Tab-separated table of C-alpha atoms in Angstrom:
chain	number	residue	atom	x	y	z
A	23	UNK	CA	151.051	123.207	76.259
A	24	UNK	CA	149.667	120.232	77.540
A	25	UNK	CA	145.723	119.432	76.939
A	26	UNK	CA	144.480	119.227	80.581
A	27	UNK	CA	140.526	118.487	79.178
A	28	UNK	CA	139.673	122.265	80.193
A	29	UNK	CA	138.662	125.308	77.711
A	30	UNK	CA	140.483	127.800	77.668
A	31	UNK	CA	139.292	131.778	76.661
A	32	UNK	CA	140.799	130.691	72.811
A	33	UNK	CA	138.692	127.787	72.792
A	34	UNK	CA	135.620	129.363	73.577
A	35	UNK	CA	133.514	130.731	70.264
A	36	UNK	CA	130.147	133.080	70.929
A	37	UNK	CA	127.513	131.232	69.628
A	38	UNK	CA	128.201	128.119	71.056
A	39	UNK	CA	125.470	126.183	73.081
A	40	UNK	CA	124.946	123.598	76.012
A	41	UNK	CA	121.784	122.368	77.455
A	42	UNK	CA	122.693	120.315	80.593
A	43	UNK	CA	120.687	117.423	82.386
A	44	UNK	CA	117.905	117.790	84.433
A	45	UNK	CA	117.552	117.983	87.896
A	46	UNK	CA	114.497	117.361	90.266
A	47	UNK	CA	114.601	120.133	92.793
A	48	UNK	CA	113.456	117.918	96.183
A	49	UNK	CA	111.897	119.276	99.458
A	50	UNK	CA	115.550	117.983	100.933
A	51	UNK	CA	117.249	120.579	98.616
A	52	UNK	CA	115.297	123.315	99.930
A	53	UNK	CA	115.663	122.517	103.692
A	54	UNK	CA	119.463	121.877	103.024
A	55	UNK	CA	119.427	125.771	101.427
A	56	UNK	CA	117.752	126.907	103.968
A	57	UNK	CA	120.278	125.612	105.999
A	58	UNK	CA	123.434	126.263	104.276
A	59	UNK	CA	121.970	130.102	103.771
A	60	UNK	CA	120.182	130.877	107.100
A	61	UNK	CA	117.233	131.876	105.111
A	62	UNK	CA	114.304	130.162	106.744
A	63	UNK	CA	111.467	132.496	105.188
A	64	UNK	CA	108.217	130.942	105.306
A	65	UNK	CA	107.852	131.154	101.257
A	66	UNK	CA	110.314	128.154	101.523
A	67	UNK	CA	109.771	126.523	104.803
A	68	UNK	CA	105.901	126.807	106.443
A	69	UNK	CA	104.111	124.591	104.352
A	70	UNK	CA	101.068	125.043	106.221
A	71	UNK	CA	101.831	129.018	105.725
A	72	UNK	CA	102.003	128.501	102.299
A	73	UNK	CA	98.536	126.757	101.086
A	74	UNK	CA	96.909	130.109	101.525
A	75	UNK	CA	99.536	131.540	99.308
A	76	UNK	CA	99.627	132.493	95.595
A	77	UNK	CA	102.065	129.698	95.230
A	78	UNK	CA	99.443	127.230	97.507
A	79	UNK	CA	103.157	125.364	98.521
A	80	UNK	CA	106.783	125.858	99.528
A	81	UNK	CA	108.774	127.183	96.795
A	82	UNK	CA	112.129	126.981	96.235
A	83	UNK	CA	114.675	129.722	97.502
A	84	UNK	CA	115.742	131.703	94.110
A	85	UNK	CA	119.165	131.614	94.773
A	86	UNK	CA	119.179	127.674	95.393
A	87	UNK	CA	117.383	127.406	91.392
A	88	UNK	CA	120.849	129.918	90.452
A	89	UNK	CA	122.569	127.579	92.520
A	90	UNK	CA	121.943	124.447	91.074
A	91	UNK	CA	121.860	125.891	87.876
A	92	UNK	CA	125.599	126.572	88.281
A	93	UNK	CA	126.298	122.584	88.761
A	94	UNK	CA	123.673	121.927	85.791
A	95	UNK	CA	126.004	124.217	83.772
A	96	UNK	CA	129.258	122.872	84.969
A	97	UNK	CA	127.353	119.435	83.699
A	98	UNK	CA	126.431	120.819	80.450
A	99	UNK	CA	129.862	120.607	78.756
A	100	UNK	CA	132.144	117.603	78.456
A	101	UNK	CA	135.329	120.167	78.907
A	102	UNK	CA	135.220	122.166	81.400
A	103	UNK	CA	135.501	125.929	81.306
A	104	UNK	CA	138.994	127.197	82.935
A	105	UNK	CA	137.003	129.661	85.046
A	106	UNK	CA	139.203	131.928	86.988
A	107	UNK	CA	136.522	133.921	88.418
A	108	UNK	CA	133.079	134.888	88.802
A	109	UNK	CA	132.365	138.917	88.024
A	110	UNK	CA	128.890	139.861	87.442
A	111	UNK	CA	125.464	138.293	87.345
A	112	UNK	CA	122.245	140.283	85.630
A	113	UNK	CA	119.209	137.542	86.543
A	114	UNK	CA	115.871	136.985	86.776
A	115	UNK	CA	113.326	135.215	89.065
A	116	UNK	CA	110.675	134.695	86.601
A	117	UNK	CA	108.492	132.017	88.451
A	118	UNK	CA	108.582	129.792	91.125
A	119	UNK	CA	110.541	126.501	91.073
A	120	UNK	CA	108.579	124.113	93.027
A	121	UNK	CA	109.232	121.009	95.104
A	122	UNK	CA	109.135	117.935	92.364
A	123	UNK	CA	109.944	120.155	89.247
A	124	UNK	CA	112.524	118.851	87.160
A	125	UNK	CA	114.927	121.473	85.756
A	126	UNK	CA	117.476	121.828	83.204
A	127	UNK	CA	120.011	124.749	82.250
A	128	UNK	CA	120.797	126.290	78.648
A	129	UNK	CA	123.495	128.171	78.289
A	130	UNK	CA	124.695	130.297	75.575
A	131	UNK	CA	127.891	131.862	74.483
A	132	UNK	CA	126.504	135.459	73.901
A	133	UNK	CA	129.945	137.477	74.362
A	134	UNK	CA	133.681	137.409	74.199
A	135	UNK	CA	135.552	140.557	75.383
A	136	UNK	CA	139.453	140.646	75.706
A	137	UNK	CA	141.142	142.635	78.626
A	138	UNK	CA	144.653	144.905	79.448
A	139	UNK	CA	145.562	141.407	81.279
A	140	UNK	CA	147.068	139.578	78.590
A	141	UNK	CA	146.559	135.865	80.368
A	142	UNK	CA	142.568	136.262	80.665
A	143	UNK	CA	139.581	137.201	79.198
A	144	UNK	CA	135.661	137.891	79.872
A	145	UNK	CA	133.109	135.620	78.230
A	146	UNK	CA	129.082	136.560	78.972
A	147	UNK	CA	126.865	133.253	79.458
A	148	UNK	CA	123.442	133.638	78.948
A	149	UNK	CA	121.573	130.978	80.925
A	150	UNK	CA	117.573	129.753	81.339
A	151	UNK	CA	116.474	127.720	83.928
A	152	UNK	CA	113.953	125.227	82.612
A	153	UNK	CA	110.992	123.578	83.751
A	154	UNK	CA	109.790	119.797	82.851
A	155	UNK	CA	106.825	122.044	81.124
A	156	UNK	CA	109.256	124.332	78.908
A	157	UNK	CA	108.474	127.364	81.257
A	158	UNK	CA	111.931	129.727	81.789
A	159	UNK	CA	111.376	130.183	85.597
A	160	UNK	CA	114.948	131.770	85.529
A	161	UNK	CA	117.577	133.565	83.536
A	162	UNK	CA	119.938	135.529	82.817
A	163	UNK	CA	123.509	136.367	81.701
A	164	UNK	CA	126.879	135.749	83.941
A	165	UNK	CA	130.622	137.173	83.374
A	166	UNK	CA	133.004	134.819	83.770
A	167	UNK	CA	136.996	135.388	83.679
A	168	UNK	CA	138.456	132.771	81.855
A	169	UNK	CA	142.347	132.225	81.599
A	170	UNK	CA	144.063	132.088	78.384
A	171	UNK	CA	146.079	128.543	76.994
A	172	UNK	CA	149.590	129.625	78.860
B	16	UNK	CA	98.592	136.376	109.289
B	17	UNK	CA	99.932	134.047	111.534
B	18	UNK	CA	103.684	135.140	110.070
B	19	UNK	CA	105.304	136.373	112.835
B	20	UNK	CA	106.726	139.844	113.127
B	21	UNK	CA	107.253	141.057	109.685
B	22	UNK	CA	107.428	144.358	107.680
B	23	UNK	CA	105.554	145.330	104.802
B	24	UNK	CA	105.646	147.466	101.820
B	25	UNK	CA	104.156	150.543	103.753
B	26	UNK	CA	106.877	150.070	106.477
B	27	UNK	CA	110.026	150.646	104.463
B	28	UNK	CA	111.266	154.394	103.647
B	29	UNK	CA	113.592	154.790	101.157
B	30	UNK	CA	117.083	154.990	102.441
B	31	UNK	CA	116.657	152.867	105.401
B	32	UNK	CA	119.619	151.358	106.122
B	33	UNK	CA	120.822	147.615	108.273
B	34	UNK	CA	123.873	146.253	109.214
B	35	UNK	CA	123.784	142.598	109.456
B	36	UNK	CA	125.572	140.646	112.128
B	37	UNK	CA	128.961	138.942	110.534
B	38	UNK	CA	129.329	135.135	109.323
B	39	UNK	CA	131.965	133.453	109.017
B	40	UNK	CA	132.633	131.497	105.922
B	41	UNK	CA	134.350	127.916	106.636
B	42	UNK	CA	135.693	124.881	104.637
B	43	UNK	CA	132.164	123.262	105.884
B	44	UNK	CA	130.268	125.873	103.934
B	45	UNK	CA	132.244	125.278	100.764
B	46	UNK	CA	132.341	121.833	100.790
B	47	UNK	CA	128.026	121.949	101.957
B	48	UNK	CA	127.807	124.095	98.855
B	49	UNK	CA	129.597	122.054	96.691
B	50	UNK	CA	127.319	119.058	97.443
B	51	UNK	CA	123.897	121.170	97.448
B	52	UNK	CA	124.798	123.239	94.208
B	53	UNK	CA	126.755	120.461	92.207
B	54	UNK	CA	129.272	123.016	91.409
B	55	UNK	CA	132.543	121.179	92.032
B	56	UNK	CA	134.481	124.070	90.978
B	57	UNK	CA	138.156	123.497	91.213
B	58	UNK	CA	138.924	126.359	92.519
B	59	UNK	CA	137.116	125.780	95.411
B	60	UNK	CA	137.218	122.136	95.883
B	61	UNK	CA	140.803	120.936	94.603
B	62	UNK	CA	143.543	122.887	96.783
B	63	UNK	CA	145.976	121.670	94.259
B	64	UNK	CA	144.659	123.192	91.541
B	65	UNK	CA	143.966	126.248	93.473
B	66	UNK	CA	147.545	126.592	94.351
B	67	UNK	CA	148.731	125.683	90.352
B	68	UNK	CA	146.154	128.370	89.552
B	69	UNK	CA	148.255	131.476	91.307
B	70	UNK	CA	145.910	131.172	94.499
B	71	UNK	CA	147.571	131.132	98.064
B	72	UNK	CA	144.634	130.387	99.799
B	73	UNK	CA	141.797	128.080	99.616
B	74	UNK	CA	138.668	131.213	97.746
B	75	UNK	CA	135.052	130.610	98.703
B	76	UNK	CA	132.378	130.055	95.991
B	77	UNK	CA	131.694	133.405	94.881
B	78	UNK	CA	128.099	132.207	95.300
B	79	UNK	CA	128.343	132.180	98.828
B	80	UNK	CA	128.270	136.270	98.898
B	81	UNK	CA	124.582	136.243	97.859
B	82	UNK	CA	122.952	133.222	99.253
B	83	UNK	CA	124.848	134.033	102.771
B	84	UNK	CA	123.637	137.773	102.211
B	85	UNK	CA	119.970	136.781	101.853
B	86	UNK	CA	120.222	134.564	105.278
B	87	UNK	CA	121.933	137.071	107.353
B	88	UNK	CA	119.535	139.878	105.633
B	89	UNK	CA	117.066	138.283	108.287
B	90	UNK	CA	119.197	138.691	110.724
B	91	UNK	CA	119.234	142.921	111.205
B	92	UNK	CA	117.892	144.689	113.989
B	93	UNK	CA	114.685	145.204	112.112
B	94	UNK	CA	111.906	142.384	111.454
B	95	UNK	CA	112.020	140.587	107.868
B	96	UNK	CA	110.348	141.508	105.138
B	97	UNK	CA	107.311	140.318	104.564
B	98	UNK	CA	108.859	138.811	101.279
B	99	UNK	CA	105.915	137.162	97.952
B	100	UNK	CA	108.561	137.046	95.259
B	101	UNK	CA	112.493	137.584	94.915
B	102	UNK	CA	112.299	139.031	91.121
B	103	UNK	CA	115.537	140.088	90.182
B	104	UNK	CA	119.711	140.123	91.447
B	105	UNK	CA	121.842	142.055	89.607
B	106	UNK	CA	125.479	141.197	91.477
B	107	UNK	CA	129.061	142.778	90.751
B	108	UNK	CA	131.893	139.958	92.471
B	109	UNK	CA	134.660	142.341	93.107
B	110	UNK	CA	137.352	140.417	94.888
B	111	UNK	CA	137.434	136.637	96.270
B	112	UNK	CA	135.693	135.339	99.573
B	113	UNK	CA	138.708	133.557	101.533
B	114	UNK	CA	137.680	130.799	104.072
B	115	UNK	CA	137.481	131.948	107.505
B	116	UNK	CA	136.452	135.546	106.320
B	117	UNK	CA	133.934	137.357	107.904
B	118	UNK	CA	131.043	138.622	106.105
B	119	UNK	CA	128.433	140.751	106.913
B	120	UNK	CA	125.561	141.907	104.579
B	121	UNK	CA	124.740	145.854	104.489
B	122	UNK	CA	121.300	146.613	102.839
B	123	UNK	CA	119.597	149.529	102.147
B	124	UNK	CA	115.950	150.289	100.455
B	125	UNK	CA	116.796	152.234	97.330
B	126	UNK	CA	113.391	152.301	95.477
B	127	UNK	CA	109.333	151.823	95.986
B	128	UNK	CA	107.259	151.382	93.585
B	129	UNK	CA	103.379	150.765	93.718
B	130	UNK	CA	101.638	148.196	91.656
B	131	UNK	CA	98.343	148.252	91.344
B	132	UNK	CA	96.360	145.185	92.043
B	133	UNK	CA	98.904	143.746	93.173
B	134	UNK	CA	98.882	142.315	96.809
B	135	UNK	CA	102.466	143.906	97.397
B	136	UNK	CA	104.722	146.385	96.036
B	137	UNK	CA	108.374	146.320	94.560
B	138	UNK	CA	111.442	147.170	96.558
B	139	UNK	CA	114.704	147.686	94.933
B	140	UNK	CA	117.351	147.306	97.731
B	141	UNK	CA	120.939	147.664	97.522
B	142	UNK	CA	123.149	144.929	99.347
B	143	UNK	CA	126.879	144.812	100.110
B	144	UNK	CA	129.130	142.279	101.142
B	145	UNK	CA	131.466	143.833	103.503
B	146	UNK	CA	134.397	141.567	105.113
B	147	UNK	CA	135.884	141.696	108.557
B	148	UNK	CA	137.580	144.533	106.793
B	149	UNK	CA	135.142	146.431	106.340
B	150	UNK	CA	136.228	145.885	102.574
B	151	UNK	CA	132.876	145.781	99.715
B	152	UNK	CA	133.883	142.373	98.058
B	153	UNK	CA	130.212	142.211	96.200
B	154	UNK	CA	127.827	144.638	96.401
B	155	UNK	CA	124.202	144.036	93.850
B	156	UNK	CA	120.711	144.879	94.340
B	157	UNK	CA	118.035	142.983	94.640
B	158	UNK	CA	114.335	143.607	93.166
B	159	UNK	CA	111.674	141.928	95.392
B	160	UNK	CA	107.939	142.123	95.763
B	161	UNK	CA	106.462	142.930	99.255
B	162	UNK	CA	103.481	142.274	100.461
B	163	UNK	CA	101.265	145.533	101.387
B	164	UNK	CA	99.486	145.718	104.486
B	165	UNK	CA	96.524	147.205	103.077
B	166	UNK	CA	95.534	144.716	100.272
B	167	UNK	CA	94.258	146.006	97.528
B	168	UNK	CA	94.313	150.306	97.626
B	169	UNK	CA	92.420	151.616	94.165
B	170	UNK	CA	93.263	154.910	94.929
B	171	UNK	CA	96.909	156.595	93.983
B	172	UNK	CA	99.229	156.471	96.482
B	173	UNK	CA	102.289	157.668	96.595
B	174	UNK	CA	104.847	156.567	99.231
């Protein structure tokens, strides 16, 4: 077959691991997610709201750090991963990502598991979100279906 | 608390149930994702590829399912939550979002638990993705903490 640049489920060994570039989540990132999602909750768009917090700002919507923790990923590796779907997510929230942090992705091989379909398999990703401080504000493992070399 | 009409930990019974209204997913949202996330997934961005790929029409990121569940979770008949902290998402994809489906979010509070001092309590709630179907294409469930009415309760409660 020919090499299109892309890993396949053969190429992929458990083990193997990426860190990605960093990213500096931006008070335009959060009012575009807010947009994009419809979720305007104050923790993410009342600054004034939010200096009496425990947070004393805006913090980021969760989902946008998952998100942009999907393009950091996609970033992480010079071949891309021939991803045919996505199937599960088990992830945590485990503190806030606020407006100026600077975050990066690692991401971990942690599983390969072959299926009755003979063309595809499952590979588990363990990922942690990153702060500019070291702190894992988020992680967690993915499923991913990846197609086999045809 | 100058918040507007919300709902808080002491509101919720187990087993409550909500409907939201439906959404439906567009080439805009794809592409608006696509820019926000990063993610140029081929899938979703190249129709070519799509097509090579064994798709015959143009899938959704499978992201969308969540992030447009929490948005239209706001949108029930019922006030929001009065949300401190999303903690946890555990999320099953079960089939593709198509663009120009229409997806609703169905939640429904499966567990309460108190946590002392603590200015809020944790609700587990189930959430499924339901097209115009009426198909579950994702279903998860979500921990969050919600904020308590009464502050800080030393005594036991159980709710």
């Amino acid at each position: 077959m020919t090499d299109d640049g892309r890993q396949y489920f053969e190429d992929i060994e458990v083990g193997e691991e990426y860190i990605s570039p960093g990213r500096t989540v931006t008070e335009a990132d959060i009012v575009n997610f807010a947009g994009l999602s419809g979720d305007y909750n104050v923790l993410h768009t009342d600054a004034e709201y939010m200096k009496s917090s425990i947070f004393g700002e805006r913090i980021a919507h969760g989902l946008l750090g998952l998100a942009i923790s999907s393009g950091l990923g996609s970033r992480a590796m010079a071949r891309p991963i021939a991803v045919m779907a996505f199937l599960g997510l088990r992830w945590k929230f485990k503190g806030p990502i606020k407006i100026g942090d600077t975050i990066k992705v690692t991401l971990k091989v942690t599983e390969k598991r072959e299926i009755g379909k003979r063309d595809r398999g499952i590979v588990v990703v363990t990922r942690q979100v990153v702060n500019q401080r070291g702190e894992v504000v988020q992680e967690g493992e993915t499923d991913l279906l990846i197609a086999r070399r045809k | 608390m100058g918040n507007g009409a919300v709902r808080y930990f002491e509101d919720l019974t187990i087993g409550e149930e909500n409907v939201s209204p439906g959404r439906t997913v567009t080439e805009a949202d794809v592409v608006n994702l696509a820019r926000l996330s990063g993610d140029w997934d081929p899938l979703c961005t190249d129709r070519v590829y799509a097509l090579e790929s064994g798709f015959t029409r143009q899938p959704a990121q499978d992201l969308i399912g969540p992030i447009f569940g929490s948005g239209l979770g706001f949108r029930v008949a019922a006030p929001p939550l009065s949300v401190l902290a999303f903690m946890a998402l555990e999320w099953t994809f079960y089939s593709p979002i198509w663009v120009g489906d229409t997806i609703r979010v169905r939640t429904r509070v499966v567990a309460k638990r108190e946590m002392r001092n603590m200015e809020g309590g944790i609700v587990i709630e189930a959430r499924e993705i339901l097209n115009q179907r009426g198909e579950t294409i994702q279903e998860g469930r979500g921990t969050i903490l919600v904020e308590r009415r009464q502050k800080r309760s030393n005594a036991k409660r159980r709710t």
